[in-house]
Amino acid sequence: MMEIEQAVFARKRWLPERMADYGFRHAGQDFMLEKDFMDGDFRAVLTVSESGAVSSHVVDRMTGEEYDQLRRREANGAYVNMVREAYRNLLLEIAGACCMDVLFASDQANRLTDFMEDKFHVAPDYPFSKMARYRSYGTFRHGGNRKWFALVMNVKRGVVDKSASEDMVDIINLKIDPKEGERLFQMPGIYPAYHMNHRTWISVVLDETVSDEKVMALIETSFALTK
């Protein structure tokens, strides 16, 4: 089950001045908010780090303990689902008041999007938008032949690095010269392409492991190969 906070805030950027107006307070380098919901029966305690990462716990005010059923995959009773929905609505309210929308979850993906707009005069389209799981997948196409030269996806890290990690990361799929594959796969953060031909496409994890300059060079190569 994707964390509720991740689902709500994945493509948001926090605006500190709005956070202060809403009621967030400084806690060291972080921002913190305590807010009741469901007629005061529950309290949400949110912490937003300097980098924008959100952590939270929800307290049952009757017991004073964390309401851990909220995050249990097997907990699907009417009451826990009502609490989840109320909590999600609270997070949506906070996002609307304190955040701005961005196209992708990672800062690096958004910087590269700006690069592709400036260099190639293209913006992403979302061909899978009718499917909830894939609606944020953005394709970048040539203006003429409409072929993809880049595809940004938000996936579990484990699907590219073959680990057990379920952390969600942005990746970008790019076309390469097959002769370059062996060399590129030696570089941290570059893997055989997720859901595409492993000989001619790569996946680059957009978590700052590979520099913007290197990814931009790979984007330019992909653009040329798909032209």
CSV table of C-alpha atoms in Angstrom, one decimal:
chain,number,residue,atom,x,y,z
A,1,MET,CA,0.0,0.0,0.0
A,2,MET,CA,1.5,3.3,-1.0
A,3,GLU,CA,1.8,5.7,2.0
A,4,ILE,CA,-1.1,8.2,2.0
A,5,GLU,CA,1.4,11.1,2.4
A,6,GLN,CA,3.4,10.0,-0.6
A,7,ALA,CA,0.3,9.7,-2.7
A,8,VAL,CA,-0.8,13.2,-1.8
A,9,PHE,CA,2.5,15.1,-1.8
A,10,ALA,CA,4.5,13.3,-4.5
A,11,ARG,CA,4.1,16.0,-7.1
A,12,LYS,CA,3.9,19.0,-4.7
A,13,ARG,CA,6.5,21.5,-3.6
A,14,TRP,CA,6.2,23.2,-0.2
A,15,LEU,CA,6.0,27.0,0.1
A,16,PRO,CA,7.4,28.0,3.5
A,17,GLU,CA,5.5,31.3,3.6
A,18,ARG,CA,2.2,29.5,3.1
A,19,MET,CA,3.1,26.9,5.6
A,20,ALA,CA,3.7,29.5,8.3
A,21,ASP,CA,0.3,31.1,7.5
A,22,TYR,CA,-1.4,27.7,7.7
A,23,GLY,CA,0.0,27.0,11.2
A,24,PHE,CA,3.3,25.1,10.7
A,25,ARG,CA,6.0,25.9,13.1
A,26,HIS,CA,9.8,25.5,12.9
A,27,ALA,CA,11.3,22.5,14.6
A,28,GLY,CA,15.0,22.9,14.0
A,29,GLN,CA,15.5,22.7,10.2
A,30,ASP,CA,12.0,21.1,9.8
A,31,PHE,CA,8.5,22.4,9.8
A,32,MET,CA,5.9,20.7,12.1
A,33,LEU,CA,2.1,20.8,12.2
A,34,GLU,CA,-0.4,19.3,14.7
A,35,LYS,CA,-4.0,19.2,13.5
A,36,ASP,CA,-7.1,17.5,14.7
A,37,PHE,CA,-9.6,15.8,12.5
A,38,MET,CA,-12.8,13.7,12.7
A,39,ASP,CA,-14.3,16.0,15.3
A,40,GLY,CA,-11.2,15.9,17.4
A,41,ASP,CA,-11.1,12.1,17.7
A,42,PHE,CA,-7.7,12.0,15.9
A,43,ARG,CA,-4.6,14.2,15.7
A,44,ALA,CA,-2.2,14.3,12.7
A,45,VAL,CA,1.4,15.3,13.5
A,46,LEU,CA,3.2,16.2,10.3
A,47,THR,CA,6.9,16.9,9.9
A,48,VAL,CA,8.3,18.4,6.7
A,49,SER,CA,12.1,18.3,6.3
A,50,GLU,CA,14.2,21.0,4.7
A,51,SER,CA,14.2,18.9,1.5
A,52,GLY,CA,10.4,18.5,1.5
A,53,ALA,CA,10.2,14.9,2.7
A,54,VAL,CA,7.0,14.3,4.7
A,55,SER,CA,6.7,12.1,7.8
A,56,SER,CA,3.6,11.8,9.9
A,57,HIS,CA,1.8,9.8,12.5
A,58,VAL,CA,-1.8,9.8,13.5
A,59,VAL,CA,-2.8,9.6,17.1
A,60,ASP,CA,-6.1,8.3,18.5
A,61,ARG,CA,-6.8,11.0,21.1
A,62,MET,CA,-8.9,8.7,23.2
A,63,THR,CA,-6.0,6.3,23.9
A,64,GLY,CA,-3.1,8.8,23.2
A,65,GLU,CA,-1.5,6.1,21.0
A,66,GLU,CA,-0.7,6.0,17.3
A,67,TYR,CA,-3.6,4.6,15.3
A,68,ASP,CA,-1.5,2.0,13.5
A,69,GLN,CA,-4.4,0.4,11.8
A,70,LEU,CA,-4.4,3.3,9.4
A,71,ARG,CA,-1.3,1.8,7.7
A,72,ARG,CA,-2.1,-1.9,8.0
A,73,ARG,CA,-2.7,-3.4,4.5
A,74,GLU,CA,-5.1,-6.0,6.0
A,75,ALA,CA,-7.2,-3.4,7.9
A,76,ASN,CA,-10.2,-2.8,5.7
A,77,GLY,CA,-13.1,-2.3,8.1
A,78,ALA,CA,-15.6,0.5,7.6
A,79,TYR,CA,-14.3,2.6,10.5
A,80,VAL,CA,-10.6,2.4,9.6
A,81,ASN,CA,-11.5,3.3,6.0
A,82,MET,CA,-13.5,6.3,7.2
A,83,VAL,CA,-10.4,7.4,9.2
A,84,ARG,CA,-8.2,7.0,6.2
A,85,GLU,CA,-10.5,9.0,4.0
A,86,ALA,CA,-10.8,11.8,6.6
A,87,TYR,CA,-7.0,11.9,7.0
A,88,ARG,CA,-6.5,11.9,3.2
A,89,ASN,CA,-8.9,14.9,2.9
A,90,LEU,CA,-7.0,16.7,5.6
A,91,LEU,CA,-3.7,16.2,3.7
A,92,LEU,CA,-5.4,17.4,0.5
A,93,GLU,CA,-6.5,20.5,2.3
A,94,ILE,CA,-2.9,21.1,3.6
A,95,ALA,CA,-1.5,20.5,0.1
A,96,GLY,CA,-3.9,23.0,-1.4
A,97,ALA,CA,-3.0,25.6,1.2
A,98,CYS,CA,0.8,25.1,1.4
A,99,CYS,CA,2.1,23.6,-1.8
A,100,MET,CA,2.4,24.2,-5.5
A,101,ASP,CA,2.0,21.6,-8.2
A,102,VAL,CA,5.0,20.2,-10.2
A,103,LEU,CA,5.0,17.8,-13.0
A,104,PHE,CA,7.1,15.0,-11.4
A,105,ALA,CA,8.0,13.8,-8.0
A,106,SER,CA,11.8,14.5,-8.0
A,107,ASP,CA,13.5,17.8,-8.3
A,108,GLN,CA,15.9,16.3,-10.9
A,109,ALA,CA,13.0,15.2,-13.2
A,110,ASN,CA,11.6,18.7,-13.1
A,111,ARG,CA,14.9,20.3,-13.9
A,112,LEU,CA,15.4,17.9,-16.8
A,113,THR,CA,11.9,18.7,-18.0
A,114,ASP,CA,12.9,22.4,-18.1
A,115,PHE,CA,16.0,21.5,-20.1
A,116,MET,CA,14.0,19.5,-22.7
A,117,GLU,CA,11.6,22.4,-23.1
A,118,ASP,CA,14.4,24.9,-23.6
A,119,LYS,CA,16.5,22.6,-25.9
A,120,PHE,CA,13.8,20.8,-27.9
A,121,HIS,CA,10.7,22.9,-27.3
A,122,VAL,CA,8.7,20.0,-26.1
A,123,ALA,CA,6.5,19.4,-23.0
A,124,PRO,CA,5.5,16.0,-21.6
A,125,ASP,CA,2.3,14.3,-22.5
A,126,TYR,CA,0.6,11.6,-20.4
A,127,PRO,CA,-0.7,8.8,-22.6
A,128,PHE,CA,-1.6,6.6,-19.6
A,129,SER,CA,-3.6,9.2,-17.7
A,130,LYS,CA,-6.7,7.1,-17.6
A,131,MET,CA,-5.0,4.4,-15.5
A,132,ALA,CA,-4.4,5.6,-12.0
A,133,ARG,CA,-1.2,3.7,-11.4
A,134,TYR,CA,0.4,5.2,-14.5
A,135,ARG,CA,-1.2,8.6,-14.9
A,136,SER,CA,2.0,10.4,-13.9
A,137,TYR,CA,4.1,8.7,-16.6
A,138,GLY,CA,5.3,11.5,-18.9
A,139,THR,CA,6.5,11.0,-22.5
A,140,PHE,CA,8.6,13.4,-24.5
A,141,ARG,CA,8.2,13.2,-28.2
A,142,HIS,CA,9.5,14.5,-31.5
A,143,GLY,CA,7.3,17.1,-33.0
A,144,GLY,CA,7.3,15.5,-36.4
A,145,ASN,CA,7.3,11.7,-36.1
A,146,ARG,CA,5.8,11.7,-32.6
A,147,LYS,CA,8.3,9.1,-31.5
A,148,TRP,CA,9.3,9.0,-27.8
A,149,PHE,CA,12.9,10.0,-27.0
A,150,ALA,CA,12.3,10.1,-23.2
A,151,LEU,CA,9.9,8.6,-20.8
A,152,VAL,CA,9.7,9.6,-17.1
A,153,MET,CA,8.1,7.1,-14.7
A,154,ASN,CA,7.7,6.9,-10.9
A,155,VAL,CA,8.4,3.3,-9.9
A,156,LYS,CA,9.6,1.1,-7.0
A,157,ARG,CA,13.4,1.3,-6.9
A,158,GLY,CA,13.6,-2.5,-6.8
A,159,VAL,CA,12.2,-2.9,-10.4
A,160,VAL,CA,15.4,-1.3,-11.8
A,161,ASP,CA,18.1,-2.2,-9.3
A,162,LYS,CA,16.6,-5.7,-8.5
A,163,SER,CA,16.8,-5.0,-4.8
A,164,ALA,CA,13.9,-5.5,-2.3
A,165,SER,CA,13.4,-1.7,-2.0
A,166,GLU,CA,9.8,-0.5,-2.4
A,167,ASP,CA,10.8,3.2,-2.2
A,168,MET,CA,9.3,5.1,-5.1
A,169,VAL,CA,11.8,6.9,-7.4
A,170,ASP,CA,11.5,8.8,-10.7
A,171,ILE,CA,13.4,7.2,-13.6
A,172,ILE,CA,13.9,8.3,-17.2
A,173,ASN,CA,14.1,5.8,-20.1
A,174,LEU,CA,16.4,6.9,-22.9
A,175,LYS,CA,17.6,5.3,-26.1
A,176,ILE,CA,21.2,4.4,-26.6
A,177,ASP,CA,23.6,3.0,-29.1
A,178,PRO,CA,23.8,-0.7,-28.2
A,179,LYS,CA,27.6,-0.5,-28.3
A,180,GLU,CA,27.4,1.8,-25.3
A,181,GLY,CA,25.3,-0.4,-23.1
A,182,GLU,CA,28.1,-2.3,-21.3
A,183,ARG,CA,30.0,0.9,-20.5
A,184,LEU,CA,26.8,2.7,-19.2
A,185,PHE,CA,25.7,-0.2,-17.0
A,186,GLN,CA,28.9,0.1,-15.1
A,187,MET,CA,27.8,3.6,-13.9
A,188,PRO,CA,25.9,3.9,-10.6
A,189,GLY,CA,22.3,4.9,-11.3
A,190,ILE,CA,22.0,3.5,-14.8
A,191,TYR,CA,20.3,0.2,-15.5
A,192,PRO,CA,18.8,-1.8,-18.4
A,193,ALA,CA,15.5,-0.2,-19.3
A,194,TYR,CA,12.4,-0.9,-17.3
A,195,HIS,CA,9.6,-2.2,-19.6
A,196,MET,CA,11.7,-1.6,-22.8
A,197,ASN,CA,14.3,-3.2,-24.9
A,198,HIS,CA,17.4,-3.8,-22.7
A,199,ARG,CA,19.8,-3.5,-25.7
A,200,THR,CA,18.7,-0.2,-27.0
A,201,TRP,CA,17.2,1.6,-24.0
A,202,ILE,CA,18.3,2.4,-20.4
A,203,SER,CA,16.7,3.6,-17.2
A,204,VAL,CA,18.4,6.4,-15.3
A,205,VAL,CA,17.4,6.8,-11.6
A,206,LEU,CA,16.6,10.5,-11.0
A,207,ASP,CA,17.8,10.7,-7.4
A,208,GLU,CA,20.9,12.9,-8.1
A,209,THR,CA,23.2,9.8,-8.4
A,210,VAL,CA,23.8,10.8,-12.1
A,211,SER,CA,24.5,14.5,-12.6
A,212,ASP,CA,22.1,16.7,-14.6
A,213,GLU,CA,24.9,17.3,-17.2
A,214,LYS,CA,25.4,13.5,-17.8
A,215,VAL,CA,21.6,12.9,-18.1
A,216,MET,CA,21.2,15.8,-20.4
A,217,ALA,CA,23.9,14.4,-22.6
A,218,LEU,CA,22.1,11.0,-22.7
A,219,ILE,CA,18.9,12.8,-23.5
A,220,GLU,CA,20.5,14.5,-26.5
A,221,THR,CA,21.8,11.2,-27.7
A,222,SER,CA,18.3,9.6,-27.3
A,223,PHE,CA,16.8,12.6,-29.2
A,224,ALA,CA,19.3,12.0,-32.1
A,225,LEU,CA,18.8,8.3,-32.2
A,226,THR,CA,15.0,8.5,-32.4
A,227,LYS,CA,14.8,11.5,-34.8
